[in-house]
Amino acid sequence: MITVTGEKGMTLTPGSSPETFAGAIAGGFRSACPDSFAARPFGVLKFGRFEGFGAVIGCGRVDSGPTRHSETALLITLKGATDYYTIQWAERGPEMDEPPVNDDRWPARLRELSPIDLCPIVAGEAAPYPSCVSKS
């Protein structure tokens, strides 16, 4: 599952950075599975002119839902002009002692999502947003 989210106006929050934003999301994972949490940071990333941070985070055992399962996600956080964004590529699997954060699939998926860019909204423009797509 690939999910894109945004936090409006977050650049105005003192101390905010792509890394601290990623840390807050990772903290949610850790609280869901303190005994089977794992993380692998990719570190600071640049997406065009935008700062970002990347990591793989996961839970080996999550008790929510109908059955116990694992959940691992490639997490990318981006700092836009005024807002912050996340892109998460997550997958669930059978429960395990530690999620597969070191699996070679995650760096490959990061490359697969590229290029990542943030584009300004153009009034009246509809999907597929030619002013942004034509930049790539």
Phi, psi and omega in degrees: 000131176250128183233138175241130178228168177217152175237102185297131175072011186294338179296342178277352180283120179303137178080001181285145175203161176304324181290317179291326177296315177298321179297323178294320178292318177298325178299324176296319176298312183301320181290335178283338184207064185302334182270349182226020180283144173211153179215150176223105180284140168267340176092195182292135180230155174244134176238096188063236179265008185256139176283145177211177176214143180229147178200162168248128181231153180189166176240130175284330180222119175240129184268357181283155180088184185289333180221155176291137183209173172257158174215126182230142183219137164281123182244124175239127174246142182231139175258112177272192181297319179229340186240162173251152181225154171232148168234124179235128173250104187245152174216149176251154179205190178293154179298151181205167180293321180218136180291157185280061183289341180264006180295141180295347179296328187290312175298325178295321179291324176300316177296322181297326180284345183281151000279147175251133180213155173249131183239146177291152177286131177253120183305131176080355181277135181251163176303139016267028173054070185303330180295333179268314183298323184288346176288330186292000000 
